[in-house]
Amino acid sequence: MLFQKLNIIDPILKALKDEGYVNPTPIQEQSIPVILEGNDFEGCAQTGTGKTAAFAIPILQLIYSKQRAQIGSSNIKALVLAPTRELAIQIGENFTSYGKYTKVKNTVIFGGVSQKPQTDAIMAGVDILIATPGRLLDLVQQKYVNLQHIKFLVLDEADRMLDMGMGHDVKRIIAKLPKDRQTMVFSATMPQKILKLIDSILIKPVKVEVTPVSSTIDTIKQAVYFVQKRNKKSLLIHLLKDESFESVLVFSRTKHGANKITRDLVEAGIEAQAIHGNKSQNARQLALSNFKEKKIRVLVATDIAARGIDVEKVSHVINFDLPDVPETYVHRIGRTGRAGSDGVALSFCDREEKQLLTDIEKVISKSIPVIKDHPYVMGKSDVVVSTSGIVKNKDVKKKVSDGKSGKSNYFRRNKKRS
């Protein structure tokens, strides 16, 4: 199907053509017509499936077509709530790209920076406001933001907002909105707390589920290395000697860990920067920009900071630490293999993480292949259990036989296949 078949207006079609968009993704194909008809909407889709365009395109069209006389006024017509500043910024960039021929204005507000540029933009007139909950409530209380004219509400990554303890703020915001509005909720998972929220704010919603979080994209090749914790750094540096690791997103469980991994890589001569909650907004944006523009090869991130990282052609995702929540694994590896391209997701598993690996394999309903030929295999006393069986030291090789390029046989085989 082509975007033209979805009854999208010419100004937006022109912008989509500029972006190189031809065919809608499944979530876009199923969402856009439903939202254009004015229905409340409940969408369940994992990261990398094109959720932002699924709600941005119809909202832009509805504002342009039905409220054109009020475009650029002081009345905010649409509100999009996002859990992190990075995701909010990314959503704002998408609204700007898709709506550049409509004159529909958007702005993004989030904490951690001076509010003056944000309030100046709001005072100048804005149609669509993309916000993190905390900063929005601050500006509402200061009377910079009036929510009484909102016609469209989007909760993006609603599961993450509730996981991050933003549920109370979200409910306070919703209580301030007009009851006569169109509401859209997008979430990668639908736990009970999300379903309760949906029941309380949506009216006869149309429900769409595409690539749920328990599934992983087929274009992503997954593998796991069993390695002692003290050898993870050496294994990471060893892998990054392979030049096919062009654009690598490394996940750390903690902010301190992200900083340490970055220092170790820089000391080894590998261009890397970290992105996490303790970094200033300017530092986070600089690191993300450098990664997008290929000025650095490796970006080291924590899970919360990684929300909203939408970078084309991330060749590899490496889980330096396995996540505590198995569904987070799917979010992480979804940063590669986007828009139908190929990707590789690698995980390091030490003895303490073997149960986490088992939980992940249960959630994705598959065993993750084990790479056995690397220089940092477990010692004789180490036994690692996964759902695919028990892997002991005697079952793996001591060293990579190919010492010329540092590439494992696993990647040589897969490179030949591709």
mmCIF file of C-alpha atoms in Angstrom, residues 75-213:
data_model
loop_
_atom_site.group_PDB
_atom_site.id
_atom_site.type_symbol
_atom_site.label_atom_id
_atom_site.label_comp_id
_atom_site.label_asym_id
_atom_site.label_seq_id
_atom_site.Cartn_x
_atom_site.Cartn_y
_atom_site.Cartn_z
ATOM 1 C CA ASN A 75 -4.854 27.957 21.659
ATOM 2 C CA ILE A 76 -2.989 24.658 21.967
ATOM 3 C CA LYS A 77 -4.966 22.082 19.995
ATOM 4 C CA ALA A 78 -2.999 18.889 20.507
ATOM 5 C CA LEU A 79 -0.955 17.577 23.444
ATOM 6 C CA VAL A 80 1.552 14.731 23.176
ATOM 7 C CA LEU A 81 2.995 13.363 26.434
ATOM 8 C CA ALA A 82 6.307 11.453 26.331
ATOM 9 C CA PRO A 83 8.380 9.916 29.152
ATOM 10 C CA THR A 84 11.788 11.429 28.312
ATOM 11 C CA ARG A 85 13.195 14.582 26.814
ATOM 12 C CA GLU A 86 14.970 12.659 24.047
ATOM 13 C CA LEU A 87 11.739 11.057 22.906
ATOM 14 C CA ALA A 88 9.885 14.386 23.151
ATOM 15 C CA ILE A 89 12.529 16.064 20.984
ATOM 16 C CA GLN A 90 12.368 13.249 18.447
ATOM 17 C CA ILE A 91 8.565 13.522 18.246
ATOM 18 C CA GLY A 92 8.834 17.277 17.761
ATOM 19 C CA GLU A 93 11.310 16.809 14.909
ATOM 20 C CA ASN A 94 8.910 14.392 13.231
ATOM 21 C CA PHE A 95 5.960 16.781 13.548
ATOM 22 C CA THR A 96 8.119 19.503 12.020
ATOM 23 C CA SER A 97 9.161 17.269 9.103
ATOM 24 C CA TYR A 98 5.689 15.942 8.289
ATOM 25 C CA GLY A 99 3.969 19.304 8.760
ATOM 26 C CA LYS A 100 6.406 21.659 7.072
ATOM 27 C CA TYR A 101 3.937 22.513 4.274
ATOM 28 C CA THR A 102 0.931 22.945 6.582
ATOM 29 C CA LYS A 103 2.114 25.873 8.739
ATOM 30 C CA VAL A 104 0.946 23.907 11.797
ATOM 31 C CA LYS A 105 3.294 24.894 14.623
ATOM 32 C CA ASN A 106 4.690 22.641 17.329
ATOM 33 C CA THR A 107 7.051 23.093 20.228
ATOM 34 C CA VAL A 108 8.660 20.785 22.773
ATOM 35 C CA ILE A 109 8.942 21.377 26.520
ATOM 36 C CA PHE A 110 10.928 19.327 29.050
ATOM 37 C CA GLY A 111 12.783 19.801 32.304
ATOM 38 C CA GLY A 112 16.487 20.111 32.984
ATOM 39 C CA VAL A 113 16.921 23.297 30.939
ATOM 40 C CA SER A 114 15.827 26.934 31.178
ATOM 41 C CA GLN A 115 12.106 27.301 30.606
ATOM 42 C CA LYS A 116 12.322 30.744 28.967
ATOM 43 C CA PRO A 117 12.878 29.623 25.345
ATOM 44 C CA GLN A 118 10.024 27.180 25.814
ATOM 45 C CA THR A 119 7.624 29.729 27.288
ATOM 46 C CA ASP A 120 8.589 32.244 24.600
ATOM 47 C CA ALA A 121 7.620 29.713 21.928
ATOM 48 C CA ILE A 122 4.309 28.998 23.658
ATOM 49 C CA MET A 123 3.500 32.693 23.988
ATOM 50 C CA ALA A 124 4.213 33.186 20.278
ATOM 51 C CA GLY A 125 1.472 30.670 19.460
ATOM 52 C CA VAL A 126 1.624 26.919 19.094
ATOM 53 C CA ASP A 127 -0.812 24.319 17.761
ATOM 54 C CA ILE A 128 0.826 21.124 19.014
ATOM 55 C CA LEU A 129 2.640 20.811 22.343
ATOM 56 C CA ILE A 130 4.968 17.860 22.978
ATOM 57 C CA ALA A 131 5.856 17.618 26.660
ATOM 58 C CA THR A 132 7.250 15.575 29.495
ATOM 59 C CA PRO A 133 4.727 15.514 32.376
ATOM 60 C CA GLY A 134 6.786 17.281 35.051
ATOM 61 C CA ARG A 135 7.681 20.389 33.035
ATOM 62 C CA LEU A 136 4.140 20.599 31.647
ATOM 63 C CA LEU A 137 2.615 20.709 35.127
ATOM 64 C CA ASP A 138 5.132 23.390 36.141
ATOM 65 C CA LEU A 139 4.152 25.615 33.230
ATOM 66 C CA VAL A 140 0.442 24.978 33.746
ATOM 67 C CA GLN A 141 0.796 26.085 37.357
ATOM 68 C CA GLN A 142 2.675 29.198 36.234
ATOM 69 C CA LYS A 143 -0.170 29.832 33.763
ATOM 70 C CA TYR A 144 2.050 29.707 30.700
ATOM 71 C CA VAL A 145 0.086 26.738 29.343
ATOM 72 C CA ASN A 146 -3.696 26.599 28.946
ATOM 73 C CA LEU A 147 -5.060 23.107 28.366
ATOM 74 C CA GLN A 148 -8.710 24.106 27.951
ATOM 75 C CA HIS A 149 -8.674 23.989 24.133
ATOM 76 C CA ILE A 150 -7.038 20.587 23.650
ATOM 77 C CA LYS A 151 -8.821 18.508 21.012
ATOM 78 C CA PHE A 152 -6.243 15.733 20.653
ATOM 79 C CA LEU A 153 -4.295 13.918 23.379
ATOM 80 C CA VAL A 154 -1.544 11.354 22.759
ATOM 81 C CA LEU A 155 0.172 9.282 25.443
ATOM 82 C CA ASP A 156 3.267 7.878 23.775
ATOM 83 C CA GLU A 157 5.089 4.970 25.424
ATOM 84 C CA ALA A 158 2.492 4.986 28.170
ATOM 85 C CA ASP A 159 3.955 1.862 29.776
ATOM 86 C CA ARG A 160 7.313 3.584 30.240
ATOM 87 C CA MET A 161 5.718 6.694 31.744
ATOM 88 C CA LEU A 162 3.992 4.585 34.370
ATOM 89 C CA ASP A 163 7.135 2.490 34.955
ATOM 90 C CA MET A 164 9.058 5.706 35.615
ATOM 91 C CA GLY A 165 6.595 6.814 38.287
ATOM 92 C CA MET A 166 4.847 9.450 36.163
ATOM 93 C CA GLY A 167 1.372 7.954 36.569
ATOM 94 C CA HIS A 168 0.225 10.515 39.151
ATOM 95 C CA ASP A 169 1.394 13.439 36.991
ATOM 96 C CA VAL A 170 -0.294 11.974 33.899
ATOM 97 C CA LYS A 171 -3.607 11.641 35.753
ATOM 98 C CA ARG A 172 -3.332 15.235 37.035
ATOM 99 C CA ILE A 173 -2.784 16.470 33.475
ATOM 100 C CA ILE A 174 -5.691 14.465 32.065
ATOM 101 C CA ALA A 175 -7.978 15.889 34.762
ATOM 102 C CA LYS A 176 -7.262 19.382 33.427
ATOM 103 C CA LEU A 177 -8.229 18.565 29.821
ATOM 104 C CA PRO A 178 -11.632 19.022 28.166
ATOM 105 C CA LYS A 179 -13.722 15.855 28.182
ATOM 106 C CA ASP A 180 -14.642 16.462 24.542
ATOM 107 C CA ARG A 181 -11.410 15.343 22.921
ATOM 108 C CA GLN A 182 -9.888 12.528 20.864
ATOM 109 C CA THR A 183 -7.431 10.410 22.846
ATOM 110 C CA MET A 184 -4.724 8.064 21.543
ATOM 111 C CA VAL A 185 -2.597 5.753 23.694
ATOM 112 C CA PHE A 186 0.477 3.999 22.297
ATOM 113 C CA SER A 187 2.333 1.417 24.352
ATOM 114 C CA ALA A 188 4.742 -1.428 23.672
ATOM 115 C CA THR A 189 3.196 -3.525 26.433
ATOM 116 C CA MET A 190 -0.273 -3.615 27.976
ATOM 117 C CA PRO A 191 0.165 -4.499 31.664
ATOM 118 C CA GLN A 192 -2.808 -4.212 34.011
ATOM 119 C CA LYS A 193 -2.003 -0.639 35.088
ATOM 120 C CA ILE A 194 -2.043 0.508 31.449
ATOM 121 C CA LEU A 195 -5.383 -1.213 30.838
ATOM 122 C CA LYS A 196 -6.860 0.552 33.883
ATOM 123 C CA LEU A 197 -5.652 3.916 32.583
ATOM 124 C CA ILE A 198 -7.034 3.174 29.115
ATOM 125 C CA ASP A 199 -10.426 2.193 30.519
ATOM 126 C CA SER A 200 -10.596 5.467 32.426
ATOM 127 C CA ILE A 201 -9.723 7.840 29.565
ATOM 128 C CA LEU A 202 -10.688 6.207 26.242
ATOM 129 C CA ILE A 203 -14.209 6.039 24.835
ATOM 130 C CA LYS A 204 -14.940 3.000 22.648
ATOM 131 C CA PRO A 205 -11.361 2.906 21.333
ATOM 132 C CA VAL A 206 -10.295 1.086 18.207
ATOM 133 C CA LYS A 207 -7.563 -1.372 19.233
ATOM 134 C CA VAL A 208 -4.602 -2.289 17.043
ATOM 135 C CA GLU A 209 -1.748 -4.609 17.977
ATOM 136 C CA VAL A 210 1.294 -4.815 15.708
ATOM 137 C CA THR A 211 4.551 -6.638 16.489
ATOM 138 C CA PRO A 212 3.904 -6.932 20.248
ATOM 139 C CA VAL A 213 6.808 -6.602 22.654
#
